[in-house]
Amino acid sequence: MTEDNSIAARLVQVRRRIDDAALRAGRPPDSVALLPVSKTFGESAIREAVAAGVRRFGENKAQEIRSKYEPLADCGIDWVMIGHLQTNKAKDVARMASEIQSLDRMELAIALDKRLQQEGRSIDALVQVKTSTEPSKYGLPPDELPDFLRRLVRETPTLRVRGLMTLAINAPDQDAVRACFRNLRQLHDRMKDEAIEGIEMNRLSMGMSGDFEIAIEEGSTEVRIGTAIFGGRIYGDEYYWPEGKSGA
Ligand SMILES: *Cc1c(COP(=O)(O)O)cnc(C)c1O
């Protein structure tokens, strides 16, 4: 028998690995959601995933959500913004995304809220926190989180805060990766204890193709998986969407 390498088959395989990791950690498998990340993949790959039952997709560029939104409008997709968002692209996300997981600064929250008010919409938001020391990773410094959450409640009513998101350090050292996830989990628990009015702290988006099993052991409620479902991305994202050349 030949190996079934279809997107549908890989979705099943990934889901099984998620379930196994949850069970190993003593957690119910349905406590961990799967967010397939379709960045750099086109309409046909996404339609294959839709046919296999996926309705939520993660993307890391506003321009890419915009270019996929119309052609795939018949699929009823919820687009989830998971990448660094420039303030001047807030409009696209306010119009087309159902959620942002990369909310990492007040300036962006205010720009999104203004556009969302204009659209008459509100969206779910996870705050992206920096849990590694790598200089390239975006995210709010952990010590700024309590004040940030209080300001969001007061100033940006169209953003419904639901939890936290992080990217772990990109390193072979599994203990260092685990420490990032554990930091986010502990921060989440502390914020939950503070019980800030207007803030729900129920979701922890952490874990990607290379590290999601560790993330689940550390309490992830949502893993963002691209490569293990859609295959390798041949070029870096910057190859297709160089900053500043997007024609926005
Ligand atoms: C690309 C991306 C992922 C998925 O990465 P894979 O390694 O392909 O699973 C997850 N989160 C963010 C923020 C991403 O940009």
XYZ file of C-alpha atoms and ligand atoms in Angstrom:
263
model
C 0.000 0.000 0.000
C 1.336 3.439 -0.817
C 1.417 6.129 1.821
C -1.539 8.520 1.698
C 0.036 11.943 1.630
C -3.133 13.900 1.006
C -4.014 16.895 3.118
C -7.009 14.979 4.458
C -4.750 12.111 5.571
C -2.257 14.465 7.176
C -5.054 16.221 9.054
C -6.062 12.864 10.506
C -2.462 12.050 11.430
C -1.906 15.395 13.131
C -5.209 15.132 14.987
C -4.176 11.685 16.225
C -0.827 13.018 17.467
C -2.655 15.837 19.281
C -5.024 13.361 20.919
C -2.150 11.084 21.955
C -0.176 13.978 23.452
C -3.244 15.137 25.379
C -3.903 11.653 26.749
C -0.251 11.262 27.770
C -0.589 14.537 29.670
C -3.775 13.343 31.369
C -5.936 15.800 29.455
C -9.096 15.199 27.409
C -8.235 15.256 23.678
C -11.052 17.701 22.971
C -9.370 20.255 25.234
C -6.857 20.924 22.436
C -8.042 22.589 19.219
C -6.198 22.408 15.896
C -5.696 25.572 13.861
C -4.344 24.681 10.412
C -1.975 27.374 9.110
C -2.375 27.853 5.367
C 0.194 30.612 4.801
C 1.960 30.416 1.404
C -0.522 27.726 0.259
C -3.090 28.528 -2.391
C -6.719 28.029 -3.108
C -6.602 24.355 -4.095
C -4.796 23.238 -0.931
C -7.212 25.227 1.202
C -10.219 23.766 -0.626
C -8.854 20.285 0.064
C -8.717 21.105 3.775
C -12.216 22.603 3.635
C -13.471 19.378 2.045
C -11.901 17.540 4.990
C -13.916 19.665 7.402
C -11.629 22.595 8.262
C -13.337 26.004 8.552
C -10.714 28.011 10.468
C -7.344 28.846 8.969
C -4.371 30.744 10.350
C -2.489 33.242 8.200
C 0.456 35.429 9.147
C 0.088 38.261 6.593
C -2.829 40.620 6.203
C -2.152 40.820 2.456
C -2.510 37.074 2.165
C -5.865 36.997 3.946
C -6.991 39.734 1.603
C -5.907 37.840 -1.517
C -7.625 34.599 -0.407
C -10.767 36.137 1.035
C -12.786 36.694 -2.150
C -11.751 33.570 -4.130
C -12.674 31.386 -1.146
C -15.752 33.341 -0.042
C -18.025 30.370 -0.847
C -16.260 28.210 1.783
C -17.420 30.127 4.854
C -13.915 30.312 6.285
C -12.979 32.023 9.546
C -9.588 33.642 8.971
C -7.334 33.916 11.983
C -4.491 36.431 11.938
C -1.464 34.930 13.680
C 1.449 37.024 12.371
C 2.949 40.403 13.071
C 0.519 43.057 11.884
C 1.560 46.508 10.812
C -0.807 49.181 12.062
C -1.493 50.401 8.530
C -2.927 46.952 7.632
C -5.397 46.904 10.525
C -8.231 47.661 8.118
C -7.924 44.332 6.259
C -7.958 42.345 9.474
C -10.884 44.359 10.875
C -12.840 43.612 7.732
C -11.932 40.003 6.965
C -10.554 38.186 10.016
C -12.663 36.563 12.705
C -9.853 36.666 15.203
C -6.350 37.964 15.872
C -3.825 35.992 17.930
C -0.931 38.415 17.461
C -2.159 41.408 19.403
C 1.075 42.707 20.875
C 0.881 46.475 21.360
C -1.560 49.230 22.239
C -1.019 51.167 19.046
C -2.241 48.148 17.074
C -5.202 47.546 19.388
C -6.336 51.136 18.950
C -5.975 50.996 15.155
C -7.937 47.731 15.017
C -10.648 49.030 17.340
C -11.144 52.137 15.221
C -11.532 50.049 12.045
C -13.745 47.484 13.768
C -16.052 50.242 14.991
C -16.311 51.479 11.410
C -17.151 47.968 10.228
C -19.607 47.440 13.079
C -17.751 44.271 14.060
C -15.957 42.834 17.049
C -13.431 39.989 16.992
C -11.761 37.616 19.426
C -8.199 38.463 20.378
C -5.317 36.631 21.990
C -2.417 38.672 23.306
C 0.915 37.542 21.909
C 3.498 37.438 24.673
C 7.231 37.208 24.212
C 8.460 34.179 26.117
C 11.857 33.728 24.496
C 14.918 35.928 24.406
C 15.346 35.716 20.653
C 15.571 39.242 19.255
C 13.424 38.482 16.187
C 10.291 37.365 18.018
C 7.470 39.828 18.385
C 5.296 39.908 21.440
C 4.459 41.898 24.525
C 6.987 41.707 27.372
C 5.341 39.557 30.088
C 5.624 42.205 32.805
C 3.538 44.609 30.721
C 0.602 42.218 30.383
C -1.564 43.225 33.385
C -1.587 46.910 32.423
C -2.082 46.063 28.767
C -5.152 43.957 29.541
C -6.663 46.723 31.676
C -6.159 49.248 28.907
C -7.771 46.914 26.352
C -10.888 46.646 28.502
C -11.135 50.410 28.818
C -10.082 51.551 25.354
C -10.786 48.870 22.736
C -14.255 47.376 23.287
C -14.374 45.652 19.885
C -11.499 43.322 20.851
C -12.773 40.427 22.966
C -9.728 39.149 24.822
C -9.841 35.381 25.241
C -6.312 34.341 26.192
C -2.652 34.355 25.245
C -0.446 33.218 22.385
C 3.295 32.676 22.047
C 6.008 31.365 19.774
C 8.629 29.313 21.584
C 12.321 29.785 21.007
C 13.403 28.221 17.717
C 16.108 25.908 19.045
C 16.861 22.188 19.281
C 17.046 22.475 23.082
C 13.715 20.954 24.146
C 14.043 22.235 27.694
C 14.331 25.800 26.423
C 11.238 25.298 24.244
C 9.337 23.816 27.155
C 10.319 26.735 29.393
C 8.691 29.189 26.952
C 5.411 27.269 27.016
C 5.543 26.904 30.788
C 6.122 30.644 31.186
C 3.040 31.416 29.116
C 0.948 28.917 31.027
C 1.988 30.397 34.373
C 1.339 33.913 33.158
C -2.089 32.818 31.933
C -2.902 31.278 35.323
C -1.818 34.439 37.152
C -3.986 36.607 34.904
C -6.892 34.248 35.408
C -6.464 34.611 39.174
C -6.462 38.396 38.853
C -9.873 38.094 37.196
C -9.756 41.425 35.364
C -13.327 42.410 34.586
C -14.072 42.130 30.877
C -11.170 39.762 30.207
C -11.653 36.045 29.652
C -8.560 33.913 30.118
C -9.479 30.526 28.717
C -7.223 29.998 25.726
C -3.526 29.321 25.313
C -2.399 29.211 21.683
C 1.008 27.571 21.671
C 2.749 24.877 19.644
C 3.633 24.500 15.946
C 4.584 21.513 13.746
C 7.953 21.064 15.452
C 6.967 21.496 19.074
C 3.234 21.001 19.546
C 3.480 17.857 21.633
C 5.592 19.689 24.224
C 3.126 22.592 24.149
C 0.204 20.245 24.853
C 2.078 18.737 27.795
C 2.460 22.287 29.126
C -1.222 23.145 28.786
C -1.828 24.416 25.245
C -5.496 24.642 24.276
C -4.761 25.351 20.614
C -1.915 24.348 18.311
C -1.120 26.204 15.072
C 0.050 23.684 12.481
C 1.238 24.466 8.967
C 4.027 22.233 7.675
C 2.743 18.954 9.148
C -0.544 19.419 7.267
C 0.249 21.292 4.073
C 3.879 20.259 3.588
C 7.076 22.283 3.518
C 7.114 25.891 2.436
C 9.720 26.018 -0.314
C 10.565 29.683 0.075
C 10.533 31.797 3.168
C 7.416 33.898 3.512
C 9.451 37.016 2.790
C 10.125 35.684 -0.700
C 6.494 35.977 -1.674
C 5.537 38.963 0.428
C 8.536 41.236 0.807
C 7.766 43.969 3.310
C 6.805 47.194 1.629
C 6.100 45.698 -1.794
C 2.615 44.507 -1.135
C 0.810 47.329 -2.882
C -1.390 47.971 0.159
C 3.812 29.608 10.247
C 3.322 29.741 11.620
C 2.901 28.620 12.356
C 2.939 27.199 11.802
O 4.267 26.806 11.626
P 4.623 25.299 11.152
O 5.993 25.102 11.684
O 4.582 25.309 9.675
O 3.640 24.391 11.749
C 2.427 28.834 13.634
N 2.377 30.067 14.187
C 2.774 31.162 13.517
C 2.670 32.485 14.177
C 3.249 31.045 12.214
O 3.646 32.145 11.535
